[in-house]
């Protein structure tokens, strides 16, 4: 997997391959779908479609002082005729634009479903489940990380006489990930019992758009920075998540959350500022890489907070996964078709079977990893899941250094240690706070946390 030559960002073919140009081109493609959709939504809302598009019998509500039946609808069709005349358009528009507008009580853990406590399960069975979850998460996301770096930083088809070519379209990789996640989530929802869906479908588009952009920034950043740097930056997204939580959800935080956020900042700064004398050009953190990482963190922070707000509707995590990926597939395939990049990427797959295998496996790992996330949180709670994923980040850095030869200085290694110490301290403090909140007398509520 480590074969092939790395290509420094300075040797890219043309200015058209520069990330900022590609970003605006992709954004224009998304806008060509978002803007007409926004205008349609505003049109149906201004027209009061739920009233004008329903039959007379459905207009009667207990809150009204008089029934619409008392009005002369001489030209209106009979209820049965009106029901038939609507066809399939009315339920589709109602689901996409209005939903049921029935919200559930916000759960204690925000976007997390209530954990199923084991009743008559042996210790051995629980240990086996925990090992299964840990192994599944580690295998899915460690493989995903290694493949991600392989696809974005190495060439395909290299021989002694031919340097090979590098795959450049990060958006196509995002599309591959989302189409498989959409398929898996759709099959899961179809085969298992799910809560009745009530959220307007268009609200998923906000999380979908930010999720696409965060994933795109994540892939593009690997052209300019090393994978260990990217992993450390992901660990530091606690800080913008807290800032976005204050802005979007009006959340407040405990002192230990600010302390751990500061420690994470110090550790990441130590890692980024440390430099080895003989670093390869592709592992040098450039300004473009920092900007792309900042974009990833900002977009990803918005995604998590918007999804947290959407969970006020009664839905399962898999329904959320399905709804977000529906729009992700729509946005990415629309943009790829407009740019003519879809056919070019498919031709690249046809030329390089190794890339095809990597892209498919990358998508499988991403989809399976999401399912393991839901199952682990449901069985053991968010604290255990966070510990597993924190360990995964440490293993990912080690694996990347072993496979791709990244070097970490003593100061950089100390910075990594500070970051993971802060993350484990955060998990410990949060678990203590949850235990204490359960002992609070009625009427007292703990500080809301992310």
Short mmCIF file of C-alpha atoms in Angstrom, two decimals:
data_model
loop_
_atom_site.label_atom_id
_atom_site.label_comp_id
_atom_site.label_asym_id
_atom_site.label_seq_id
_atom_site.Cartn_x
_atom_site.Cartn_y
_atom_site.Cartn_z
CA UNK A 1 0.00 0.00 0.00
CA UNK A 2 2.98 2.29 0.53
CA UNK A 3 4.23 1.92 -3.06
CA UNK A 4 4.37 4.87 -5.41
CA UNK A 5 5.93 8.30 -5.29
CA UNK A 6 4.68 11.28 -3.33
CA UNK A 7 3.99 14.42 -5.33
CA UNK A 8 4.66 17.75 -3.59
CA UNK A 9 1.83 20.30 -3.87
CA UNK A 10 4.11 22.62 -5.84
CA UNK A 11 4.22 20.11 -8.71
CA UNK A 12 0.51 20.00 -9.35
CA UNK A 13 -0.42 20.25 -13.03
CA UNK A 14 -2.06 23.67 -13.18
CA UNK A 15 -3.70 26.42 -11.17
CA UNK A 16 -7.00 24.64 -11.88
CA UNK A 17 -5.90 21.94 -9.42
CA UNK A 18 -5.36 24.46 -6.64
CA UNK A 19 -7.65 23.75 -3.70
CA UNK A 20 -9.18 27.24 -3.50
CA UNK A 21 -10.28 27.14 -7.14
CA UNK A 22 -11.72 23.65 -6.69
CA UNK A 23 -13.54 24.77 -3.56
CA UNK A 24 -15.34 27.59 -5.38
CA UNK A 25 -16.16 25.34 -8.33
CA UNK A 26 -17.67 22.74 -5.98
CA UNK A 27 -19.54 25.45 -4.06
CA UNK A 28 -21.01 26.75 -7.31
CA UNK A 29 -22.23 23.23 -8.10
CA UNK A 30 -23.91 22.93 -4.69
CA UNK A 31 -25.45 26.39 -5.09
CA UNK A 32 -27.08 25.34 -8.37
CA UNK A 33 -29.05 22.79 -6.34
CA UNK A 34 -29.46 24.68 -3.06
CA UNK A 35 -30.77 27.96 -4.52
CA UNK A 36 -33.66 26.45 -6.57
CA UNK A 37 -34.51 24.20 -3.62
CA UNK A 38 -34.58 27.19 -1.25
CA UNK A 39 -36.86 29.12 -3.61
CA UNK A 40 -39.25 26.16 -3.88
CA UNK A 41 -39.40 25.77 -0.10
CA UNK A 42 -40.16 29.47 0.34
CA UNK A 43 -42.82 29.25 -2.36
CA UNK A 44 -44.66 26.37 -0.67
CA UNK A 45 -44.44 28.06 2.72
CA UNK A 46 -45.75 31.40 1.43
CA UNK A 47 -48.55 29.62 -0.38
CA UNK A 48 -49.51 27.86 2.87
CA UNK A 49 -49.44 24.56 1.01
CA UNK A 50 -50.66 22.46 3.92
CA UNK A 51 -53.99 24.33 3.77
CA UNK A 52 -54.37 24.94 0.05
CA UNK A 53 -53.18 21.47 -0.88
CA UNK A 54 -55.50 19.45 1.37
CA UNK A 55 -59.12 18.48 1.20
CA UNK A 56 -61.85 20.34 3.07
CA UNK A 57 -62.27 17.62 5.67
CA UNK A 58 -58.59 17.88 6.59
CA UNK A 59 -58.85 21.65 7.07
CA UNK A 60 -61.09 21.25 10.10
CA UNK A 61 -59.11 21.42 13.32
CA UNK A 62 -60.26 21.60 16.95
CA UNK A 63 -58.50 24.94 17.39
CA UNK A 64 -60.68 26.69 14.80
CA UNK A 65 -63.76 28.49 16.07
CA UNK A 66 -65.79 27.37 13.08
CA UNK A 67 -65.44 24.57 10.58
CA UNK A 68 -64.52 25.12 6.98
CA UNK A 69 -67.57 23.02 6.12
CA UNK A 70 -69.72 26.00 7.07
CA UNK A 71 -68.21 27.93 4.18
CA UNK A 72 -69.61 27.54 0.71
CA UNK A 73 -67.08 25.58 -1.32
CA UNK A 74 -69.27 25.46 -4.39
CA UNK A 75 -66.35 25.08 -6.73
CA UNK A 76 -64.30 22.85 -4.45
CA UNK A 77 -64.17 19.14 -5.23
CA UNK A 78 -65.54 16.55 -2.86
CA UNK A 79 -63.08 15.29 -0.24
CA UNK A 80 -62.56 12.01 -2.05
CA UNK A 81 -61.95 13.81 -5.34
CA UNK A 82 -59.59 16.25 -3.66
CA UNK A 83 -57.66 13.38 -2.08
CA UNK A 84 -57.34 11.67 -5.43
CA UNK A 85 -56.41 14.88 -7.23
CA UNK A 86 -53.39 15.42 -4.97
CA UNK A 87 -51.70 12.20 -6.05
CA UNK A 88 -48.21 11.61 -4.76
CA UNK A 89 -47.11 15.26 -4.82
CA UNK A 90 -48.76 16.32 -1.57
CA UNK A 91 -47.20 13.70 0.76
CA UNK A 92 -43.78 14.20 -0.86
CA UNK A 93 -43.91 18.00 -0.50
CA UNK A 94 -45.31 17.73 3.02
CA UNK A 95 -42.49 15.38 4.07
CA UNK A 96 -39.74 17.43 2.43
CA UNK A 97 -40.88 20.94 3.38
CA UNK A 98 -43.09 20.67 6.47
CA UNK A 99 -42.69 17.25 8.10
CA UNK A 100 -44.97 16.39 10.99
CA UNK A 101 -43.52 19.26 13.08
CA UNK A 102 -43.88 17.11 16.21
CA UNK A 103 -40.82 17.31 18.42
CA UNK A 104 -39.85 14.95 21.21
CA UNK A 105 -38.38 15.92 24.56
CA UNK A 106 -34.67 16.59 24.15
CA UNK A 107 -32.76 13.68 25.54
CA UNK A 108 -30.15 13.94 28.23
CA UNK A 109 -27.25 13.18 25.93
CA UNK A 110 -28.40 15.41 23.09
CA UNK A 111 -28.04 13.43 19.89
CA UNK A 112 -27.47 10.14 21.66
CA UNK A 113 -30.32 7.64 22.03
CA UNK A 114 -31.04 6.18 25.46
CA UNK A 115 -28.56 3.45 26.17
CA UNK A 116 -29.95 -0.06 26.55
CA UNK A 117 -28.88 -1.38 29.93
CA UNK A 118 -28.12 -5.13 29.95
CA UNK A 119 -30.47 -6.95 32.28
CA UNK A 120 -29.55 -10.61 32.34
CA UNK A 121 -26.24 -10.62 30.55
CA UNK A 122 -23.14 -12.37 31.87
CA UNK A 123 -19.86 -10.54 32.37
CA UNK A 124 -18.21 -12.68 29.71
CA UNK A 125 -20.89 -11.72 27.19
CA UNK A 126 -20.44 -8.02 27.96
CA UNK A 127 -16.67 -8.31 27.64
CA UNK A 128 -17.10 -10.03 24.30
CA UNK A 129 -19.43 -7.25 23.10
CA UNK A 130 -16.96 -4.60 24.22
CA UNK A 131 -14.07 -6.34 22.42
CA UNK A 132 -16.25 -6.72 19.33
CA UNK A 133 -17.10 -3.00 19.32
CA UNK A 134 -13.51 -1.94 19.97
CA UNK A 135 -12.16 -4.25 17.27
CA UNK A 136 -14.79 -3.11 14.77
CA UNK A 137 -14.13 0.58 15.38
CA UNK A 138 -10.35 0.17 15.30
CA UNK A 139 -10.37 -1.97 12.16
CA UNK A 140 -12.80 0.30 10.31
CA UNK A 141 -11.20 3.64 11.08
CA UNK A 142 -7.53 2.59 11.12
CA UNK A 143 -7.97 1.00 7.70
CA UNK A 144 -9.88 4.08 6.56
CA UNK A 145 -7.07 6.38 7.72
CA UNK A 146 -4.32 4.36 6.03
CA UNK A 147 -6.28 4.18 2.77
CA UNK A 148 -7.11 7.87 2.91
CA UNK A 149 -3.44 8.79 3.06
CA UNK A 150 -2.58 6.25 0.36
CA UNK A 151 -5.18 7.58 -2.09
CA UNK A 152 -4.41 11.27 -1.60
CA UNK A 153 -0.59 11.24 -1.36
CA UNK A 154 0.64 8.45 -3.67
CA UNK A 155 0.51 7.78 -7.41
CA UNK A 156 -1.11 4.88 -9.26
CA UNK A 157 0.32 2.95 -12.19
CA UNK A 158 3.94 3.87 -11.48
CA UNK A 159 6.61 1.84 -13.32
CA UNK A 160 10.35 2.23 -13.94
CA UNK A 161 9.67 4.37 -16.99
CA UNK A 162 6.31 5.92 -16.04
CA UNK A 163 5.93 8.00 -12.85
CA UNK A 164 2.23 7.18 -12.79
CA UNK A 165 -0.63 9.55 -12.06
CA UNK A 166 -2.24 10.88 -8.92
CA UNK A 167 -5.96 10.96 -8.20
CA UNK A 168 -6.95 14.57 -7.53
CA UNK A 169 -10.74 14.82 -7.18
CA UNK A 170 -11.54 14.66 -3.46
CA UNK A 171 -15.22 15.25 -4.16
CA UNK A 172 -15.52 11.91 -5.94
CA UNK A 173 -14.18 10.14 -2.85
CA UNK A 174 -16.77 11.97 -0.75
CA UNK A 175 -19.46 10.81 -3.19
CA UNK A 176 -18.25 7.19 -2.98
CA UNK A 177 -18.38 7.30 0.83
CA UNK A 178 -21.84 8.86 0.92
CA UNK A 179 -23.49 6.61 -1.66
CA UNK A 180 -22.52 3.49 0.25
CA UNK A 181 -23.50 5.02 3.61
CA UNK A 182 -26.86 6.00 2.08
CA UNK A 183 -27.40 2.43 0.83
CA UNK A 184 -26.45 0.82 4.16
CA UNK A 185 -28.62 3.22 6.19
CA UNK A 186 -31.56 2.77 3.81
CA UNK A 187 -31.39 -1.02 4.04
CA UNK A 188 -31.10 -0.86 7.83
CA UNK A 189 -34.16 1.42 8.10
CA UNK A 190 -36.13 -0.82 5.74
CA UNK A 191 -35.31 -4.04 7.60
CA UNK A 192 -35.68 -2.78 11.19
CA UNK A 193 -38.39 -0.94 13.06
CA UNK A 194 -37.70 2.80 13.27
CA UNK A 195 -39.53 5.70 14.98
CA UNK A 196 -42.09 7.55 12.90
CA UNK A 197 -40.22 10.26 11.06
CA UNK A 198 -41.29 13.84 11.76
CA UNK A 199 -38.50 16.22 10.71
CA UNK A 200 -38.84 18.18 7.44
CA UNK A 201 -36.42 16.53 5.05
CA UNK A 202 -34.90 19.79 3.84
CA UNK A 203 -33.40 20.40 7.30
CA UNK A 204 -30.98 17.55 6.70
CA UNK A 205 -29.48 19.53 3.82
CA UNK A 206 -27.71 21.95 6.18
CA UNK A 207 -25.87 19.16 7.99
CA UNK A 208 -25.29 17.41 4.68
CA UNK A 209 -23.68 20.44 3.05
CA UNK A 210 -21.38 21.12 6.00
CA UNK A 211 -20.56 17.40 6.20
CA UNK A 212 -19.58 17.31 2.52
CA UNK A 213 -17.39 20.39 2.87
CA UNK A 214 -15.69 19.07 6.03
CA UNK A 215 -14.93 15.75 4.32
CA UNK A 216 -13.62 17.52 1.23
CA UNK A 217 -11.33 19.72 3.35
CA UNK A 218 -10.14 16.61 5.16
CA UNK A 219 -9.11 14.87 1.93
CA UNK A 220 -7.58 18.01 0.38
CA UNK A 221 -5.56 18.80 3.51
CA UNK A 222 -3.54 15.61 3.05
CA UNK A 223 -2.01 17.14 -0.08
CA UNK A 224 -0.30 19.74 2.10
CA UNK A 225 0.15 18.27 5.60
CA UNK A 226 1.03 14.93 7.14
CA UNK A 227 -1.60 12.54 8.41
CA UNK A 228 -0.39 12.77 12.06
CA UNK A 229 -0.88 16.55 11.88
CA UNK A 230 -4.40 16.04 10.62
CA UNK A 231 -5.22 13.60 13.43
CA UNK A 232 -3.97 16.07 16.05
CA UNK A 233 -6.06 18.81 14.47
CA UNK A 234 -9.14 16.58 14.66
CA UNK A 235 -8.47 16.04 18.35
CA UNK A 236 -8.44 19.82 18.83
CA UNK A 237 -11.89 20.28 17.31
CA UNK A 238 -13.26 20.18 20.88
CA UNK A 239 -12.53 23.92 21.01
CA UNK A 240 -14.55 25.04 17.94
CA UNK A 241 -17.31 22.58 18.90
CA UNK A 242 -17.61 24.41 22.23
CA UNK A 243 -17.61 27.77 20.46
CA UNK A 244 -20.22 26.58 17.96
CA UNK A 245 -22.27 25.12 20.83
CA UNK A 246 -22.38 28.52 22.49
CA UNK A 247 -23.36 30.18 19.22
CA UNK A 248 -25.89 27.65 17.86
CA UNK A 249 -27.25 25.87 20.95
CA UNK A 250 -26.56 28.47 23.68
CA UNK A 251 -24.71 25.90 25.77
CA UNK A 252 -22.62 26.59 28.86
CA UNK A 253 -19.60 24.63 30.03
CA UNK A 254 -17.77 23.59 33.20
CA UNK A 255 -14.30 24.85 34.16
CA UNK A 256 -12.67 21.48 33.38
CA UNK A 257 -13.93 21.68 29.80
CA UNK A 258 -12.13 24.99 29.30
CA UNK A 259 -9.02 23.54 31.01
CA UNK A 260 -8.87 20.46 28.78
CA UNK A 261 -9.52 22.61 25.70
CA UNK A 262 -6.54 24.79 26.66
CA UNK A 263 -4.32 21.72 27.20
CA UNK A 264 -5.32 20.38 23.78
CA UNK A 265 -4.40 23.72 22.21
CA UNK A 266 -0.99 23.68 23.90
CA UNK A 267 -0.29 20.09 22.82
CA UNK A 268 -1.29 20.71 19.20
CA UNK A 269 0.81 23.88 19.10
CA UNK A 270 3.85 21.97 20.40
CA UNK A 271 3.41 19.35 17.69
CA UNK A 272 2.92 21.86 14.88
CA UNK A 273 5.81 24.11 15.91
CA UNK A 274 8.26 21.23 16.28
CA UNK A 275 10.21 20.46 13.11
CA UNK A 276 12.73 17.86 12.08
CA UNK A 277 15.75 18.99 10.05
CA UNK A 278 15.27 16.43 7.26
CA UNK A 279 11.54 16.46 6.81
CA UNK A 280 10.19 15.54 3.41
CA UNK A 281 8.60 18.44 1.57
CA UNK A 282 5.16 16.79 1.55
CA UNK A 283 5.07 16.56 5.35
CA UNK A 284 5.69 20.24 5.95
CA UNK A 285 2.63 22.00 7.32
CA UNK A 286 1.82 24.71 4.80
CA UNK A 287 -0.52 27.65 5.03
CA UNK A 288 -2.96 25.92 2.68
CA UNK A 289 -2.99 22.86 4.92
CA UNK A 290 -3.74 24.96 7.99
CA UNK A 291 -6.58 26.76 6.20
CA UNK A 292 -8.07 23.46 5.02
CA UNK A 293 -7.82 22.01 8.53
CA UNK A 294 -9.55 25.09 9.92
CA UNK A 295 -12.27 24.65 7.31
CA UNK A 296 -12.67 20.99 8.25
CA UNK A 297 -12.98 21.80 11.96
CA UNK A 298 -15.47 24.65 11.42
CA UNK A 299 -17.72 22.69 9.07
CA UNK A 300 -17.56 19.55 11.22
CA UNK A 301 -18.41 21.54 14.36
CA UNK A 302 -21.47 23.00 12.67
CA UNK A 303 -22.53 19.52 11.49
CA UNK A 304 -22.49 18.02 14.99
CA UNK A 305 -24.38 20.94 16.53
CA UNK A 306 -26.99 21.04 13.76
CA UNK A 307 -27.55 17.29 14.07
CA UNK A 308 -27.89 17.74 17.83
CA UNK A 309 -30.67 20.27 17.16
CA UNK A 310 -32.36 17.92 14.66
CA UNK A 311 -32.51 15.15 17.26
CA UNK A 312 -35.22 17.17 19.03
CA UNK A 313 -37.41 15.39 16.51
CA UNK A 314 -38.10 11.78 17.33
CA UNK A 315 -35.65 9.85 15.15
CA UNK A 316 -32.97 7.19 15.39
CA UNK A 317 -29.28 7.77 14.57
CA UNK A 318 -29.63 5.57 11.48
CA UNK A 319 -32.50 7.76 10.24
CA UNK A 320 -30.21 10.75 10.71
CA UNK A 321 -27.50 8.93 8.77
CA UNK A 322 -29.96 8.18 5.97
CA UNK A 323 -31.37 11.71 5.76
CA UNK A 324 -27.98 13.43 5.70
CA UNK A 325 -26.57 11.04 3.09
CA UNK A 326 -29.59 11.48 0.80
CA UNK A 327 -28.69 15.13 0.33
CA UNK A 328 -24.96 14.39 0.31
CA UNK A 329 -25.42 12.08 -2.67
CA UNK A 330 -27.62 14.65 -4.41
CA UNK A 331 -25.15 17.51 -3.90
CA UNK A 332 -22.00 15.61 -4.84
CA UNK A 333 -23.35 13.79 -7.90
CA UNK A 334 -24.93 17.03 -9.17
CA UNK A 335 -21.68 18.94 -8.79
CA UNK A 336 -19.63 16.13 -10.34
CA UNK A 337 -21.93 15.94 -13.37
CA UNK A 338 -21.88 19.70 -13.87
CA UNK A 339 -18.07 19.71 -13.85
CA UNK A 340 -17.77 16.58 -16.00
CA UNK A 341 -15.63 15.10 -13.23
CA UNK A 342 -17.76 12.00 -12.66
CA UNK A 343 -16.85 10.39 -15.98
CA UNK A 344 -13.19 11.35 -15.58
CA UNK A 345 -13.07 9.73 -12.13
CA UNK A 346 -14.75 6.59 -13.47
CA UNK A 347 -12.17 6.45 -16.28
CA UNK A 348 -9.42 6.75 -13.66
CA UNK A 349 -10.98 3.78 -11.83
CA UNK A 350 -11.02 1.82 -15.09
CA UNK A 351 -7.32 2.57 -15.71
CA UNK A 352 -6.23 1.64 -12.18
CA UNK A 353 -7.87 -1.37 -10.58
CA UNK A 354 -5.82 -0.78 -7.41
CA UNK A 355 -7.47 2.61 -6.96
CA UNK A 356 -10.89 1.02 -7.48
CA UNK A 357 -10.20 -1.44 -4.68
CA UNK A 358 -8.94 1.32 -2.41
CA UNK A 359 -11.94 3.60 -3.08
CA UNK A 360 -14.46 0.81 -2.49
CA UNK A 361 -12.73 -0.35 0.69
CA UNK A 362 -12.52 3.26 1.88
CA UNK A 363 -16.30 3.59 1.49
CA UNK A 364 -16.99 0.24 3.17
CA UNK A 365 -14.85 1.20 6.17
CA UNK A 366 -16.62 4.56 6.47
CA UNK A 367 -20.12 3.03 6.37
CA UNK A 368 -19.28 0.15 8.72
CA UNK A 369 -17.57 2.55 11.10
CA UNK A 370 -20.75 4.62 11.41
CA UNK A 371 -22.78 1.52 12.27
CA UNK A 372 -20.21 0.49 14.88
CA UNK A 373 -20.48 3.98 16.39
CA UNK A 374 -24.25 3.64 16.84
CA UNK A 375 -24.00 0.12 18.27
CA UNK A 376 -21.17 0.99 20.70
CA UNK A 377 -22.93 4.06 22.08
CA UNK A 378 -26.18 2.11 22.42
CA UNK A 379 -24.52 -0.74 24.32
CA UNK A 380 -21.89 1.01 26.45
CA UNK A 381 -22.54 4.75 26.35
CA UNK A 382 -20.67 7.75 25.00
CA UNK A 383 -17.80 7.62 27.53
CA UNK A 384 -16.60 4.15 26.48
CA UNK A 385 -16.99 5.10 22.83
CA UNK A 386 -14.90 8.25 23.32
CA UNK A 387 -12.10 6.26 24.99
CA UNK A 388 -12.04 3.75 22.11
CA UNK A 389 -11.91 6.50 19.48
CA UNK A 390 -9.22 8.41 21.39
CA UNK A 391 -7.07 5.29 21.41
CA UNK A 392 -7.80 4.92 17.70
CA UNK A 393 -6.36 8.37 17.03
CA UNK A 394 -3.15 7.44 18.84
CA UNK A 395 -2.89 4.16 16.93
CA UNK A 396 -3.56 6.02 13.65
CA UNK A 397 -0.58 8.32 14.22
CA UNK A 398 1.68 5.38 15.07
CA UNK A 399 0.50 3.35 12.06
CA UNK A 400 0.97 6.27 9.68
CA UNK A 401 4.51 6.87 10.95
CA UNK A 402 5.38 3.18 10.51
CA UNK A 403 3.89 2.77 7.01
CA UNK A 404 4.66 6.14 5.43
CA UNK A 405 7.82 7.11 7.32
CA UNK A 406 6.62 10.29 9.06
CA UNK A 407 9.02 11.61 11.70
CA UNK A 408 7.98 13.02 15.07
CA UNK A 409 10.46 15.00 17.18
CA UNK A 410 10.75 14.78 20.95
CA UNK A 411 8.84 18.05 21.39
CA UNK A 412 6.22 16.86 18.91
CA UNK A 413 5.84 13.56 20.75
CA UNK A 414 5.42 15.44 24.03
CA UNK A 415 2.72 17.55 22.41
CA UNK A 416 0.92 14.37 21.28
CA UNK A 417 1.10 13.06 24.86
CA UNK A 418 -0.38 16.32 26.22
CA UNK A 419 -3.28 16.15 23.74
CA UNK A 420 -4.23 12.57 24.62
CA UNK A 421 -3.79 13.21 28.34
CA UNK A 422 -6.26 16.10 28.01
CA UNK A 423 -8.70 13.91 26.07
CA UNK A 424 -8.66 11.16 28.70
CA UNK A 425 -8.99 13.78 31.46
CA UNK A 426 -12.02 15.12 29.62
CA UNK A 427 -13.63 11.66 29.49
CA UNK A 428 -12.94 11.07 33.20
CA UNK A 429 -14.33 14.46 34.27
CA UNK A 430 -17.44 14.02 32.14
CA UNK A 431 -18.18 10.59 33.62
CA UNK A 432 -17.80 12.02 37.15
CA UNK A 433 -20.17 14.87 36.31
CA UNK A 434 -22.78 12.46 34.96
CA UNK A 435 -22.64 10.36 38.11
CA UNK A 436 -23.00 13.49 40.23
CA UNK A 437 -25.93 14.77 38.15
CA UNK A 438 -27.83 11.55 38.80
CA UNK A 439 -27.61 12.24 42.54
CA UNK A 440 -28.98 15.79 42.27
CA UNK A 441 -32.33 16.37 44.01
CA UNK A 442 -35.38 17.09 41.81
CA UNK A 443 -35.47 20.62 40.51
CA UNK A 444 -31.69 21.02 40.18
CA UNK A 445 -30.26 20.62 36.70
CA UNK A 446 -26.59 20.22 35.84
CA UNK A 447 -24.78 22.48 33.39
CA UNK A 448 -25.43 21.41 29.81
CA UNK A 449 -22.38 19.91 28.13
CA UNK A 450 -21.28 18.74 24.70
#
